PDB file of C-alpha atoms in Angstrom:
ATOM      1  CA  MET A   1     -31.850 -25.653  52.362  1.00  0.00           C
ATOM      2  CA  PRO A   2     -34.664 -27.147  54.467  1.00  0.00           C
ATOM      3  CA  LEU A   3     -37.707 -28.914  53.045  1.00  0.00           C
ATOM      4  CA  ILE A   4     -39.965 -26.982  55.443  1.00  0.00           C
ATOM      5  CA  GLY A   5     -40.111 -23.260  56.140  1.00  0.00           C
ATOM      6  CA  GLU A   6     -40.745 -19.916  54.499  1.00  0.00           C
ATOM      7  CA  GLU A   7     -38.211 -20.881  51.833  1.00  0.00           C
ATOM      8  CA  ILE A   8     -37.770 -24.417  50.516  1.00  0.00           C
ATOM      9  CA  GLN A   9     -36.351 -26.104  47.464  1.00  0.00           C
ATOM     10  CA  GLY A  10     -37.551 -28.883  45.218  1.00  0.00           C
ATOM     11  CA  ASN A  11     -38.095 -30.199  41.724  1.00  0.00           C
ATOM     12  CA  PHE A  12     -41.535 -28.595  41.492  1.00  0.00           C
ATOM     13  CA  TYR A  13     -41.609 -28.370  37.672  1.00  0.00           C
ATOM     14  CA  GLY A  14     -40.604 -31.998  37.158  1.00  0.00           C
ATOM     15  CA  ASP A  15     -37.646 -31.293  34.877  1.00  0.00           C
ATOM     16  CA  GLY A  16     -35.002 -32.504  37.332  1.00  0.00           C
ATOM     17  CA  GLN A  17     -33.939 -28.947  38.165  1.00  0.00           C
ATOM     18  CA  THR A  18     -34.092 -27.574  41.697  1.00  0.00           C
ATOM     19  CA  SER A  19     -36.079 -24.385  42.219  1.00  0.00           C
ATOM     20  CA  ILE A  20     -36.710 -22.349  45.340  1.00  0.00           C
ATOM     21  CA  ALA A  21     -40.190 -21.601  46.690  1.00  0.00           C
ATOM     22  CA  THR A  22     -40.454 -18.537  48.919  1.00  0.00           C
ATOM     23  CA  VAL A  23     -43.334 -17.106  50.949  1.00  0.00           C
ATOM     24  CA  LYS A  24     -43.806 -13.409  50.169  1.00  0.00           C
ATOM     25  CA  ARG A  25     -46.132 -10.931  51.814  1.00  0.00           C
ATOM     26  CA  VAL A  26     -47.637  -9.077  48.858  1.00  0.00           C
ATOM     27  CA  LYS A  27     -50.029  -6.797  50.744  1.00  0.00           C
ATOM     28  CA  ILE A  28     -49.689  -5.292  54.200  1.00  0.00           C
ATOM     29  CA  GLY A  29     -52.935  -5.313  56.120  1.00  0.00           C
ATOM     30  CA  LYS A  30     -54.371  -2.450  58.082  1.00  0.00           C
ATOM     31  CA  GLY A  31     -55.889  -2.643  61.543  1.00  0.00           C
ATOM     32  CA  ASN A  32     -57.468  -5.756  62.984  1.00  0.00           C
ATOM     33  CA  PRO A  33     -59.034  -7.896  60.222  1.00  0.00           C
ATOM     34  CA  VAL A  34     -61.526  -9.337  62.709  1.00  0.00           C
ATOM     35  CA  GLU A  35     -62.782  -5.800  63.417  1.00  0.00           C
ATOM     36  CA  ASP A  36     -63.273  -4.376  59.890  1.00  0.00           C
ATOM     37  CA  GLY A  37     -59.542  -4.101  59.140  1.00  0.00           C
ATOM     38  CA  THR A  38     -57.786  -5.844  56.282  1.00  0.00           C
ATOM     39  CA  ALA A  39     -55.436  -8.791  56.628  1.00  0.00           C
ATOM     40  CA  ASP A  40     -51.969  -9.189  55.150  1.00  0.00           C
ATOM     41  CA  GLU A  41     -51.918 -11.196  51.926  1.00  0.00           C
ATOM     42  CA  TYR A  42     -49.320 -13.795  50.986  1.00  0.00           C
ATOM     43  CA  GLU A  43     -48.263 -15.789  47.977  1.00  0.00           C
ATOM     44  CA  VAL A  44     -45.692 -18.444  47.184  1.00  0.00           C
ATOM     45  CA  GLN A  45     -43.190 -17.340  44.546  1.00  0.00           C
ATOM     46  CA  PHE A  46     -40.682 -19.514  42.696  1.00  0.00           C
ATOM     47  CA  SER A  47     -37.147 -18.952  41.421  1.00  0.00           C
ATOM     48  CA  ASP A  48     -38.065 -20.870  38.237  1.00  0.00           C
ATOM     49  CA  LYS A  49     -40.167 -18.423  36.221  1.00  0.00           C
ATOM     50  CA  LYS A  50     -41.976 -21.346  34.498  1.00  0.00           C
ATOM     51  CA  LEU A  51     -43.732 -21.860  37.841  1.00  0.00           C
ATOM     52  CA  LYS A  52     -46.547 -19.422  38.504  1.00  0.00           C
ATOM     53  CA  SER A  53     -47.033 -17.969  41.982  1.00  0.00           C
ATOM     54  CA  ILE A  54     -49.594 -19.520  44.323  1.00  0.00           C
ATOM     55  CA  SER A  55     -51.875 -16.849  45.774  1.00  0.00           C
ATOM     56  CA  SER A  56     -52.779 -17.886  49.294  1.00  0.00           C
ATOM     57  CA  GLY A  57     -54.462 -14.885  50.914  1.00  0.00           C
ATOM     58  CA  CYS A  58     -54.260 -14.374  54.644  1.00  0.00           C
ATOM     59  CA  CYS A  59     -52.177 -15.371  56.808  1.00  0.00           C
ATOM     60  CA  GLU A  60     -48.649 -16.551  57.668  1.00  0.00           C
ATOM     61  CA  ILE A  61     -47.383 -19.679  55.863  1.00  0.00           C
ATOM     62  CA  ARG A  62     -44.903 -22.508  56.213  1.00  0.00           C
ATOM     63  CA  LEU A  63     -44.125 -24.548  53.112  1.00  0.00           C
ATOM     64  CA  ILE A  64     -43.535 -28.299  53.001  1.00  0.00           C
ATOM     65  CA  ASN A  65     -41.865 -30.177  50.128  1.00  0.00           C
ATOM     66  CA  GLU A  66     -43.907 -33.399  50.070  1.00  0.00           C
ATOM     67  CA  GLY A  67     -41.822 -35.169  47.424  1.00  0.00           C
ATOM     68  CA  ASP A  68     -43.534 -36.730  44.413  1.00  0.00           C
ATOM     69  CA  LEU A  69     -46.939 -37.880  45.690  1.00  0.00           C
ATOM     70  CA  ASN A  70     -48.699 -38.455  42.356  1.00  0.00           C
ATOM     71  CA  ASN A  71     -45.840 -40.104  40.402  1.00  0.00           C
ATOM     72  CA  ASP A  72     -45.593 -37.333  37.810  1.00  0.00           C
ATOM     73  CA  GLY A  73     -41.867 -36.712  38.353  1.00  0.00           C
ATOM     74  CA  ALA A  74     -42.352 -33.414  40.222  1.00  0.00           C
ATOM     75  CA  ASP A  75     -42.355 -32.611  43.925  1.00  0.00           C
ATOM     76  CA  GLU A  76     -45.654 -31.501  45.442  1.00  0.00           C
ATOM     77  CA  ILE A  77     -45.867 -28.572  47.836  1.00  0.00           C
ATOM     78  CA  SER A  78     -48.082 -28.155  50.897  1.00  0.00           C
ATOM     79  CA  ILE A  79     -49.024 -24.844  52.450  1.00  0.00           C
ATOM     80  CA  PHE A  80     -49.520 -24.869  56.233  1.00  0.00           C
ATOM     81  CA  GLN A  81     -51.358 -21.624  56.848  1.00  0.00           C
ATOM     82  CA  ALA A  82     -52.294 -19.727  59.979  1.00  0.00           C
ATOM     83  CA  PRO A  83     -55.901 -18.651  60.481  1.00  0.00           C
ATOM     84  CA  MET A  84     -56.949 -15.019  60.606  1.00  0.00           C
ATOM     85  CA  ASN A  85     -57.971 -15.610  64.200  1.00  0.00           C
ATOM     86  CA  GLY A  86     -57.579 -18.660  66.414  1.00  0.00           C
ATOM     87  CA  CYS A  87     -55.363 -21.735  66.504  1.00  0.00           C
ATOM     88  CA  THR A  88     -56.680 -24.013  63.758  1.00  0.00           C
ATOM     89  CA  TYR A  89     -54.393 -24.032  60.724  1.00  0.00           C
ATOM     90  CA  ALA A  90     -55.180 -25.219  57.185  1.00  0.00           C
ATOM     91  CA  MET A  91     -53.059 -27.625  55.125  1.00  0.00           C
ATOM     92  CA  THR A  92     -53.394 -27.577  51.333  1.00  0.00           C
ATOM     93  CA  THR A  93     -51.300 -29.614  48.889  1.00  0.00           C
ATOM     94  CA  TYR A  94     -50.615 -28.578  45.280  1.00  0.00           C
ATOM     95  CA  SER A  95     -49.023 -30.076  42.175  1.00  0.00           C
ATOM     96  CA  PHE A  96     -47.933 -28.158  39.058  1.00  0.00           C
ATOM     97  CA  ILE A  97     -50.041 -29.797  36.345  1.00  0.00           C
ATOM     98  CA  LYS A  98     -50.347 -28.601  32.728  1.00  0.00           C
ATOM     99  CA  GLY A  99     -48.941 -25.158  33.512  1.00  0.00           C
ATOM    100  CA  ALA A 100     -51.013 -24.415  36.628  1.00  0.00           C
ATOM    101  CA  TRP A 101     -50.971 -25.192  40.339  1.00  0.00           C
ATOM    102  CA  THR A 102     -53.716 -27.696  41.103  1.00  0.00           C
ATOM    103  CA  LYS A 103     -54.945 -28.686  44.554  1.00  0.00           C
ATOM    104  CA  ILE A 104     -54.433 -32.452  44.700  1.00  0.00           C
ATOM    105  CA  ILE A 105     -55.472 -33.152  48.302  1.00  0.00           C
ATOM    106  CA  ASN A 106     -58.533 -31.506  49.800  1.00  0.00           C
ATOM    107  CA  THR A 107     -57.660 -28.886  52.417  1.00  0.00           C
ATOM    108  CA  PHE A 108     -57.820 -30.235  55.950  1.00  0.00           C
ATOM    109  CA  LEU A 109     -57.639 -28.432  59.284  1.00  0.00           C
ATOM    110  CA  ILE A 110     -54.991 -28.861  61.950  1.00  0.00           C
ATOM    111  CA  PRO A 111     -55.859 -27.586  65.429  1.00  0.00           C
ATOM    112  CA  THR A 112     -52.623 -26.600  67.179  1.00  0.00           C
ATOM    113  CA  GLY A 113     -53.878 -25.474  70.576  1.00  0.00           C
ATOM    114  CA  CYS A 114     -51.870 -22.314  69.783  1.00  0.00           C
ATOM    115  CA  GLU A 115     -48.666 -24.350  70.174  1.00  0.00           C
ATOM    116  CA  TYR A 116     -45.878 -24.307  67.590  1.00  0.00           C
ATOM    117  CA  MET A 117     -45.997 -27.354  65.327  1.00  0.00           C
ATOM    118  CA  SER A 118     -42.537 -28.787  64.681  1.00  0.00           C
ATOM    119  CA  ASP A 119     -41.151 -29.345  61.189  1.00  0.00           C
ATOM    120  CA  GLU A 120     -40.949 -33.057  61.975  1.00  0.00           C
ATOM    121  CA  ASP A 121     -44.660 -33.213  62.889  1.00  0.00           C
ATOM    122  CA  LEU A 122     -45.628 -31.245  59.764  1.00  0.00           C
ATOM    123  CA  GLN A 123     -43.572 -33.533  57.510  1.00  0.00           C
ATOM    124  CA  LYS A 124     -45.412 -36.566  58.916  1.00  0.00           C
ATOM    125  CA  ARG A 125     -48.917 -35.212  58.120  1.00  0.00           C
ATOM    126  CA  ILE A 126     -48.892 -36.360  54.470  1.00  0.00           C
ATOM    127  CA  PHE A 127     -47.147 -39.587  53.481  1.00  0.00           C
ATOM    128  CA  ILE A 128     -47.099 -42.561  51.113  1.00  0.00           C
ATOM    129  CA  ASP A 129     -47.758 -46.079  52.417  1.00  0.00           C
ATOM    130  CA  ASN A 130     -47.990 -49.068  50.025  1.00  0.00           C
ATOM    131  CA  SER A 131     -48.191 -46.721  46.996  1.00  0.00           C
ATOM    132  CA  MET A 132     -51.180 -44.867  48.477  1.00  0.00           C
ATOM    133  CA  VAL A 133     -51.156 -41.277  49.779  1.00  0.00           C
ATOM    134  CA  TYR A 134     -52.471 -40.655  53.286  1.00  0.00           C
ATOM    135  CA  PHE A 135     -52.785 -37.742  55.671  1.00  0.00           C
ATOM    136  CA  LEU A 136     -53.109 -37.591  59.422  1.00  0.00           C
ATOM    137  CA  ASP A 137     -56.322 -35.891  60.451  1.00  0.00           C
ATOM    138  CA  THR A 138     -57.248 -34.842  63.970  1.00  0.00           C
ATOM    139  CA  ASP A 139     -60.032 -36.712  65.782  1.00  0.00           C
ATOM    140  CA  MET A 140     -61.768 -33.853  67.573  1.00  0.00           C
ATOM    141  CA  ALA A 141     -64.263 -36.274  69.162  1.00  0.00           C
ATOM    142  CA  ASP A 142     -61.431 -37.935  71.116  1.00  0.00           C
ATOM    143  CA  GLU A 143     -60.500 -36.069  74.285  1.00  0.00           C
ATOM    144  CA  GLU A 144     -56.831 -36.928  73.685  1.00  0.00           C
ATOM    145  CA  VAL A 145     -57.149 -35.422  70.174  1.00  0.00           C
ATOM    146  CA  LYS A 146     -55.607 -38.470  68.480  1.00  0.00           C
ATOM    147  CA  LEU A 147     -54.452 -38.491  64.876  1.00  0.00           C
ATOM    148  CA  ILE A 148     -56.338 -40.659  62.370  1.00  0.00           C
ATOM    149  CA  LYS A 149     -54.742 -42.043  59.181  1.00  0.00           C
ATOM    150  CA  LYS A 150     -56.992 -41.170  56.233  1.00  0.00           C
ATOM    151  CA  LEU A 151     -56.639 -42.013  52.561  1.00  0.00           C
ATOM    152  CA  ALA A 152     -56.039 -38.849  50.543  1.00  0.00           C
ATOM    153  CA  THR A 153     -58.076 -38.410  47.397  1.00  0.00           C
ATOM    154  CA  ILE A 154     -55.515 -37.394  44.781  1.00  0.00           C
ATOM    155  CA  GLU A 155     -57.398 -35.298  42.248  1.00  0.00           C
TER     156      GLU A 155
END
């Protein structure tokens, strides 16, 4: 099973057991949400019932198993989520801490230019270097839209 997609696996609880995380649409929207309609709603559900669902609202999602970023013995999970309108996606990273999903890296935006972002490029966005966690942010002031390595604040 892949580490990126609408269904991934990992040791998200930290007990050494593999569980499956799956994106589920829990509410079907009506009409155009930009014009007074309502958007679809999504959540991430887990095969291990000890893991609560992550409610993520609108819109489509790809999941990324980030591995153990905070050295707690459990894999962290990132949600790469489409916007309601436009081409700038959001990336949010969570860890299951004391029975609840906790955001451990502040959400950052990823402009895609409406192009598909490969699994390989998504996997590279958050990484560990010399025991520190970093993410690649987009420099919108640079006309080549270069990526900048930034230290992630693990909460």
